[in-house]
Every structure is written in structure tokens, then in C-alpha cells.
Amino acid sequence: MRKIVTEYRVPYADTDQMGVVYYGNYMALFERARNELMRACGYTYKQCEAEGFMLPVVHAEADYKSPAKYDDLLEISAWMQLQKGVRIEIACEVRRKGEEAVLAKGYTRHVFVSTEDFRPCPPPQRFLDSLVEDEISKG
Amino acid sequence: MRKIVTEYRVPYADTDQMGVVYYGNYMALFERARNELMRACGYTYKQCEAEGFMLPVVHAEADYKSPAKYDDLLEISAWMQLQKGVRIEIACEVRRKGEEAVLAKGYTRHVFVSTEDFRPCPPPQRFLDSLVEDEISKG
Amino acid sequence: MRKIVTEYRVPYADTDQMGVVYYGNYMALFERARNELMRACGYTYKQCEAEGFMLPVVHAEADYKSPAKYDDLLEISAWMQLQKGVRIEIACEVRRKGEEAVLAKGYTRHVFVSTEDFRPCPPPQRFLDSLVEDEISKG
Amino acid sequence: MRKIVTEYRVPYADTDQMGVVYYGNYMALFERARNELMRACGYTYKQCEAEGFMLPVVHAEADYKSPAKYDDLLEISAWMQLQKGVRIEIACEVRRKGEEAVLAKGYTRHVFVSTEDFRPCPPPQRFLDSLVEDEISKG
């Protein structure tokens, strides 16, 4: 399965008075990694919307193992852990760069919907193609 | 079980370009409801910290049913769904004021830790007392 | 000049590791007060957009006197300090409820633009009417 | 004067329903550039705090010329525009990578304070040294 890693430097803005990254802010970190996963597939989420598809989040969850802190340089990895019908799940892990320990992990579940009527619809063909191409390229 | 409801008006700041509240921002809504739940118990989280306890989030999850939008007046309810050893789980539901439909629901799992050594510790006696008092007051 | 005051409870989400509300988060507080000012004028920003007008921010500034902290119950006041042509300026002040001292103050400058072509346009007549009504009601 | 440029990819999280980056989120962009400016000086803000100094924001302002949008790759530049006594001002400009047009610009004013008593104090010697070194290296 295709997997990407993207870097992120933690600003003061993300911390809370416990001196760690606020738990809710990991959701935007997950989003950053999802964006880069789609870019790596040659089909950015921006293109996705331009072609009439949206991917709203229907479920999100995260496990917090150890806190990320101000000025940490994080590595956020993402990969698709499920694609079934109109649904897709993207898993994410957050680490400090150069370290093995997972600080937080989780996943988001999305449904492909049409931007016209906001109804569920099959993933765009181009997206499925990019996945197939990926499997071929790894063969 | 004690349950509170708190109101929240959605600002532009919480929305994203899909025209709905960004999925990550619900985590702060859940936090607002948790804060009010503790206040209703007569033991605010601020007091909790002042007495040497913290309640970091170790797990969070949310199901998104229908989007909240700009200027919506929301009602966020919260109640404790589990307390076992050093762990506690607070469940939340988000609705538009005066409507039955749940827009989003989820929960957060917390562990009581000491502010001195950041190690898990039993919940403060005063917190447990407030829970007992609640049960008595409902008896 | 019409002036409104709106309350806001500071969540952990707004704080940073200095133990105070992050300076950037005051911009959303200012927005909350602007929203309530327009509502008090009988013309919410939501209606404003529905009728084809937007009010993007072209300038914002804030002076930070004393920090707001977690769980503070704030009062944010807002009033129009200037309206000239297509421009409008809304001033804001942030205090702890029941206290005189201003924690932060600032203002935002906006330009009325049409949602059709994103070009500057005169404020909607209904908005100007509400201002006139206000002056009459105070006469 | 030393000047740095740092890149930033705009996530959905930063946008609002106008389809642009929310005005308040530029403050965190400015902070990211300030952090990198200090890192380039060989004296990160993290070290600054570790040595007993803090740099709270006492004033911030921004002019918004043209909106940044989702998935834009931004370049944020920062440089010191003033240092006088305990005060320092850092200016910032935001552009799309590879474009000349400034999307937003502004500055923040800070006061050096001691982490012990939160009172204003002269900037740390090491910070002033790094500025002198910079001037020498450019001589």
C-alpha cells in the first residue's frame, strides 16, 4: 500500500497550557498527511473537488500515546487502510523525526459525495486508476 | 448519570471551505462540554489542576452525521459514560438548539495523572465525592 | 453608537504553553463580537451573505495588555468606529466579566463586496437603515 | 537585516466558508516565520524560554491584500524591523511560492520578559550576539 510521510514543525499556536499539542489539533495534522497522500497519488484533493467530488469525514479517532511539544519536527505518515464502495479510511501516525516511538495514531473514514447533490457516489475513476497504477509500479 | 447541556454559537472561524464546521473543531466543542460537566459537579478542571491533577486525553473519537454550519446555535451535551480505576470517559452529543437530530457524537477517554510526576493516579477524592453527592441528590 | 457585549468562556483549546490565550485566537473573539453586533442591528452576517454581500477583513490589529486565561469568563464588546463609503471599522475590547481592566483591544476594517463579482459595493440599504433606526431609538 | 523565508502548505483546517484562509489564522503563519527567523539566528525561541526569557506579543496587525486559498504553497518571510530597549518588532509578508504579489503583510511587537517574575527585561545577551554576528558576516 502506498504510504507517505510529511514533515510538520509545531508552532506555539498548536500547544495548550499543559505544554503539549492540544488533542484536537492532531485532526489537522491527519488532514495534512491525507492531502499529501492524495498528491502522491497524482490526484490532489483540490482536483478532486474541481471534478465534482468531496470527501467529508464521517468518523475520526485518535490514540494519544505521548505528547508532541512546541518546536518538535514531526513526521506524519498516512496510508489507505480501507476502500469499500463509497467509503475510504486513511490511517495516520505521528512521530518525532528520527524517532521510532509513535506519539499519536488514528484514522479518518470518508464518504465520496457529489458536489452537486451532496449524495454518496463511487470514487472518481481517476482516483481508482492512480491506485491501480501504484500497485503496478510496485509489482 | 449527571448530564449537562451547554450552548455554543458557531463563528466563521470554525467553518471550512465546504461551508461546514471543520471536523477537527468538534474536539474543542467536546472540551467545552466536559468543562461545563465538571463545573456542574462543583469541581472545575481549573480546580482539578490547582490540586495537582491533570486529565490528558488518551483517546478521542467522533461520528459526524450531519454538518453544523456558520451561525448555528448548538447544544452540546456531555456525561460520564465510564469511570474505572484511573480512567474516565466523557461522551458528547452535538445538536442544533431545539432540534432532535444529532449532528455529531463522540467521546474522549482520559487518565488522571499527577501534575508532579505525570504518572497515573486515582481521581481526586473531591471529584469522587461530587459524583456520590450527585447520586444522593437524585435519590 | 450601538455597542454590544457578548460572553465567552475560554477553553483549553485557546491557550498556549505560556498558560494564556494565544494572541491569534483573539481574532476569533473579535469576530464573535462583530457577529453579535450585526445580530443586534437586526441584520446578521448570515443574512448579509444571503442577500449578496460579504465583508472580508482588509486590516486587523490588536493590543494585548494583560493575558486572558483558561476558564476565564470574558466579555467582548464591539461597536462601529467608522463607516465611510464601502469601508467599515468595528472596534472590540476584551475584559474579564465584572472587571474594568481591558485585557485586549483592537479593531478590524472591512470592505463590502458583492458575492457575485467580489468587487467593492455600497453597504446594503437594510444595514444602513438599521443604523438609522438605532440613532432614532436613542433620540 | 537578516531575513528568512519559510514555506507553508494551506490545509482545509485554515480555510473558512468564504473559501479563503481565515484572517485570524495568519497570526499563526506570522509565528511560524518568527520561529524560523530565530532559528536562523542560532537562537530558537525554545532555547530563549529555556534560558529564562519570554517574548509575549503586545501588538499585532495585518493587512490583507488578496486571499490565500486551500492547498496554496505559501512563502512567509520575516525580518526584525525594530529593536529598542526591551521591545522588538518582527515584520512578515505572505506570498504564493514563485509569485511576487503580497497576499498579506503585518508585524508583531514583543517585549522581552523574565520567566521568573514576568517583568520586562533586556534581550538575552546571546540573542544580541547573534545579531552582531550576522552583521559581521554580512560585512
Coordinates of N, CA, C and O in Angstrom, one line a residue, chain A residues 8-13 32 70-71, chain C residues 22-23, chain D residues 1-9 14 25-46 55 57 61 74-81 88-95 104-108 110 127:
Chain A
Y8 N 6.2 18.4 9.7 CA 5.5 19.5 10.3 C 6.2 20.0 11.5 O 6.5 19.2 12.4
R9 N 6.4 21.3 11.6 CA 7.1 21.9 12.7 C 6.0 22.5 13.6 O 5.1 23.2 13.2
V10 N 6.0 22.1 14.9 CA 4.9 22.5 15.8 C 5.1 24.0 16.3 O 6.1 24.3 16.9
P11 N 4.1 24.8 15.9 CA 4.1 26.2 16.4 C 3.5 26.3 17.8 O 2.8 25.4 18.3
Y12 N 3.8 27.4 18.5 CA 3.1 27.8 19.7 C 1.6 27.7 19.6 O 0.9 27.2 20.6
A13 N 1.1 28.1 18.5 CA -0.3 28.1 18.2 C -1.0 26.7 18.5 O -2.2 26.7 18.9
R32 N -3.3 17.1 6.9 CA -2.1 17.4 6.1 C -1.5 16.2 5.5 O -1.1 16.2 4.3
Y70 N 6.0 21.9 21.6 CA 6.4 23.1 20.8 C 7.8 22.9 20.2 O 8.7 22.4 20.8
D71 N 7.9 23.2 18.9 CA 9.1 23.2 18.1 C 9.5 21.8 17.7 O 10.6 21.7 17.0
Chain C
Y22 N -3.7 32.3 23.3 CA -2.8 32.5 22.2 C -3.2 33.8 21.4 O -4.4 34.0 21.2
Y23 N -2.2 34.7 21.1 CA -2.6 36.0 20.6 C -3.4 35.9 19.3 O -4.3 36.8 19.1
Chain D
M1 N 19.7 43.6 7.0 CA 18.9 42.9 8.1 C 18.7 41.5 7.7 O 18.3 41.2 6.5
R2 N 18.9 40.5 8.6 CA 18.7 39.1 8.3 C 17.2 38.9 8.0 O 16.3 39.5 8.6
K3 N 16.9 38.1 7.0 CA 15.5 37.9 6.5 C 15.4 36.4 6.2 O 16.3 35.9 5.5
I4 N 14.4 35.8 6.6 CA 14.2 34.3 6.3 C 12.9 34.2 5.5 O 12.0 35.0 5.5
V5 N 12.8 33.0 4.8 CA 11.6 32.7 4.1 C 11.2 31.2 4.5 O 12.1 30.4 4.5
T6 N 10.0 31.0 4.9 CA 9.6 29.6 5.2 C 8.4 29.2 4.4 O 7.6 30.1 4.1
E7 N 8.3 28.0 4.1 CA 7.1 27.5 3.3 C 6.0 26.9 4.1 O 6.3 26.4 5.2
Y8 N 4.8 27.0 3.6 CA 3.7 26.5 4.4 C 2.6 26.1 3.4 O 2.2 26.9 2.5
R9 N 2.1 24.9 3.5 CA 1.0 24.4 2.7 C -0.3 24.6 3.4 O -0.5 24.1 4.5
D14 N -7.4 25.6 7.8 CA -7.2 27.0 7.8 C -8.2 27.9 7.0 O -8.3 29.1 7.2
N25 N -6.1 33.2 11.2 CA -5.0 32.2 11.0 C -3.7 32.7 10.5 O -2.7 32.0 10.6
Y26 N -3.7 33.9 10.0 CA -2.4 34.5 9.5 C -1.5 34.8 10.7 O -0.3 34.8 10.6
M27 N -2.1 34.9 11.9 CA -1.2 35.2 13.1 C -0.3 34.0 13.4 O 0.8 34.1 13.8
A28 N -0.9 32.8 13.2 CA 0.0 31.6 13.4 C 1.0 31.5 12.2 O 2.1 31.0 12.5
L29 N 0.7 31.9 11.0 CA 1.7 31.9 10.0 C 2.8 32.9 10.3 O 4.0 32.6 10.1
F30 N 2.4 34.1 10.8 CA 3.5 35.0 11.2 C 4.4 34.4 12.3 O 5.6 34.5 12.3
E31 N 3.7 33.6 13.2 CA 4.5 33.0 14.3 C 5.5 32.0 13.7 O 6.6 31.9 14.2
R32 N 5.0 31.2 12.7 CA 5.9 30.2 12.1 C 7.2 30.9 11.5 O 8.3 30.4 11.7
A33 N 7.0 32.0 10.9 CA 8.1 32.7 10.3 C 9.0 33.3 11.4 O 10.2 33.3 11.3
R34 N 8.4 33.8 12.5 CA 9.3 34.3 13.6 C 10.1 33.2 14.1 O 11.3 33.4 14.4
N35 N 9.5 32.1 14.3 CA 10.3 30.9 14.9 C 11.5 30.6 14.0 O 12.6 30.3 14.5
E36 N 11.3 30.6 12.7 CA 12.4 30.3 11.8 C 13.4 31.4 11.7 O 14.6 31.1 11.5
L37 N 13.0 32.6 11.9 CA 13.9 33.7 12.0 C 14.9 33.6 13.2 O 16.1 33.7 13.0
M38 N 14.3 33.2 14.3 CA 15.1 33.0 15.5 C 16.0 31.8 15.3 O 17.2 31.8 15.7
R39 N 15.5 30.7 14.7 CA 16.3 29.5 14.4 C 17.5 29.9 13.6 O 18.6 29.5 13.8
A40 N 17.2 30.7 12.5 CA 18.3 31.2 11.6 C 19.4 32.0 12.3 O 20.5 32.0 11.9
C41 N 18.9 32.6 13.4 CA 19.9 33.4 14.2 C 20.7 32.5 15.2 O 21.5 33.0 16.0
G42 N 20.4 31.2 15.2 CA 21.1 30.3 16.0 C 20.6 30.4 17.5 O 21.3 29.9 18.4
Y43 N 19.4 30.9 17.7 CA 18.8 31.0 19.0 C 17.4 30.8 18.9 O 16.6 31.8 18.8
T44 N 16.9 29.6 19.0 CA 15.5 29.3 18.9 C 14.7 29.9 20.0 O 15.2 30.1 21.1
Y45 N 13.4 30.1 19.8 CA 12.5 30.6 20.9 C 12.5 29.6 22.0 O 12.4 29.9 23.2
K46 N 12.6 28.3 21.7 CA 12.6 27.2 22.7 C 13.8 27.4 23.6 O 13.7 27.3 24.9
L55 N 8.8 36.1 25.1 CA 8.6 37.2 24.2 C 7.1 37.3 23.9 O 6.7 37.2 22.7
V57 N 3.5 38.7 22.8 CA 3.1 39.7 21.8 C 2.3 40.8 22.5 O 1.4 40.5 23.3
E61 N -0.6 43.3 14.0 CA -1.5 43.9 12.9 C -1.2 43.2 11.6 O -0.1 42.8 11.4
L74 N 2.6 28.5 0.4 CA 2.9 29.9 0.7 C 4.4 30.0 1.1 O 5.0 29.1 1.5
E75 N 4.9 31.2 0.9 CA 6.2 31.6 1.4 C 6.0 32.8 2.3 O 5.4 33.8 2.0
I76 N 6.4 32.6 3.6 CA 6.2 33.6 4.6 C 7.6 34.1 4.9 O 8.5 33.3 5.3
S77 N 7.8 35.4 4.7 CA 9.1 36.0 5.1 C 9.0 36.8 6.4 O 8.0 37.2 6.7
A78 N 10.1 36.9 7.1 CA 10.2 37.6 8.3 C 11.5 38.3 8.5 O 12.5 37.7 8.1
W79 N 11.5 39.4 9.1 CA 12.7 40.1 9.5 C 12.4 41.1 10.7 O 11.3 41.4 10.9
M80 N 13.4 41.4 11.4 CA 13.3 42.4 12.5 C 13.2 43.8 11.9 O 14.1 44.2 11.2
Q81 N 12.1 44.5 12.3 CA 12.1 45.9 11.8 C 12.4 46.9 12.8 O 12.5 48.1 12.5
I88 N 10.8 44.6 20.6 CA 11.3 44.1 19.3 C 10.1 44.0 18.4 O 9.0 43.7 18.8
E89 N 10.3 44.3 17.1 CA 9.2 44.2 16.1 C 9.6 43.3 15.0 O 10.7 43.5 14.4
I90 N 8.8 42.3 14.7 CA 9.1 41.4 13.6 C 8.0 41.6 12.5 O 6.8 41.4 12.7
A91 N 8.5 41.9 11.3 CA 7.6 42.1 10.1 C 7.5 40.8 9.3 O 8.5 40.0 9.3
C92 N 6.4 40.6 8.7 CA 6.1 39.4 7.9 C 5.4 39.7 6.6 O 4.6 40.6 6.6
E93 N 5.7 38.9 5.6 CA 4.9 39.0 4.3 C 4.6 37.6 3.9 O 5.4 36.7 4.0
V94 N 3.4 37.5 3.3 CA 2.9 36.2 2.8 C 2.7 36.3 1.3 O 2.0 37.2 0.8
R95 N 3.3 35.3 0.6 CA 3.1 35.3 -0.9 C 2.9 33.8 -1.2 O 3.2 32.9 -0.5
A104 N -0.6 39.0 2.1 CA -0.9 39.7 3.4 C 0.5 40.1 4.0 O 1.5 39.5 3.7
K105 N 0.5 41.2 4.8 CA 1.7 41.6 5.5 C 1.3 42.1 6.8 O 0.1 42.5 7.0
G106 N 2.2 42.2 7.7 CA 1.9 42.7 9.0 C 3.1 42.6 9.9 O 4.3 42.3 9.4
Y107 N 3.0 42.9 11.2 CA 4.1 42.7 12.1 C 3.5 42.5 13.5 O 2.4 42.7 13.8
T108 N 4.4 42.0 14.4 CA 4.1 41.8 15.8 C 5.1 42.5 16.6 O 6.3 42.6 16.2
H110 N 6.8 42.7 20.4 CA 7.1 41.8 21.5 C 7.9 42.6 22.6 O 8.6 43.5 22.3
F127 N 21.2 36.6 22.2 CA 20.4 37.0 21.1 C 21.0 38.2 20.4 O 21.1 38.2 19.2

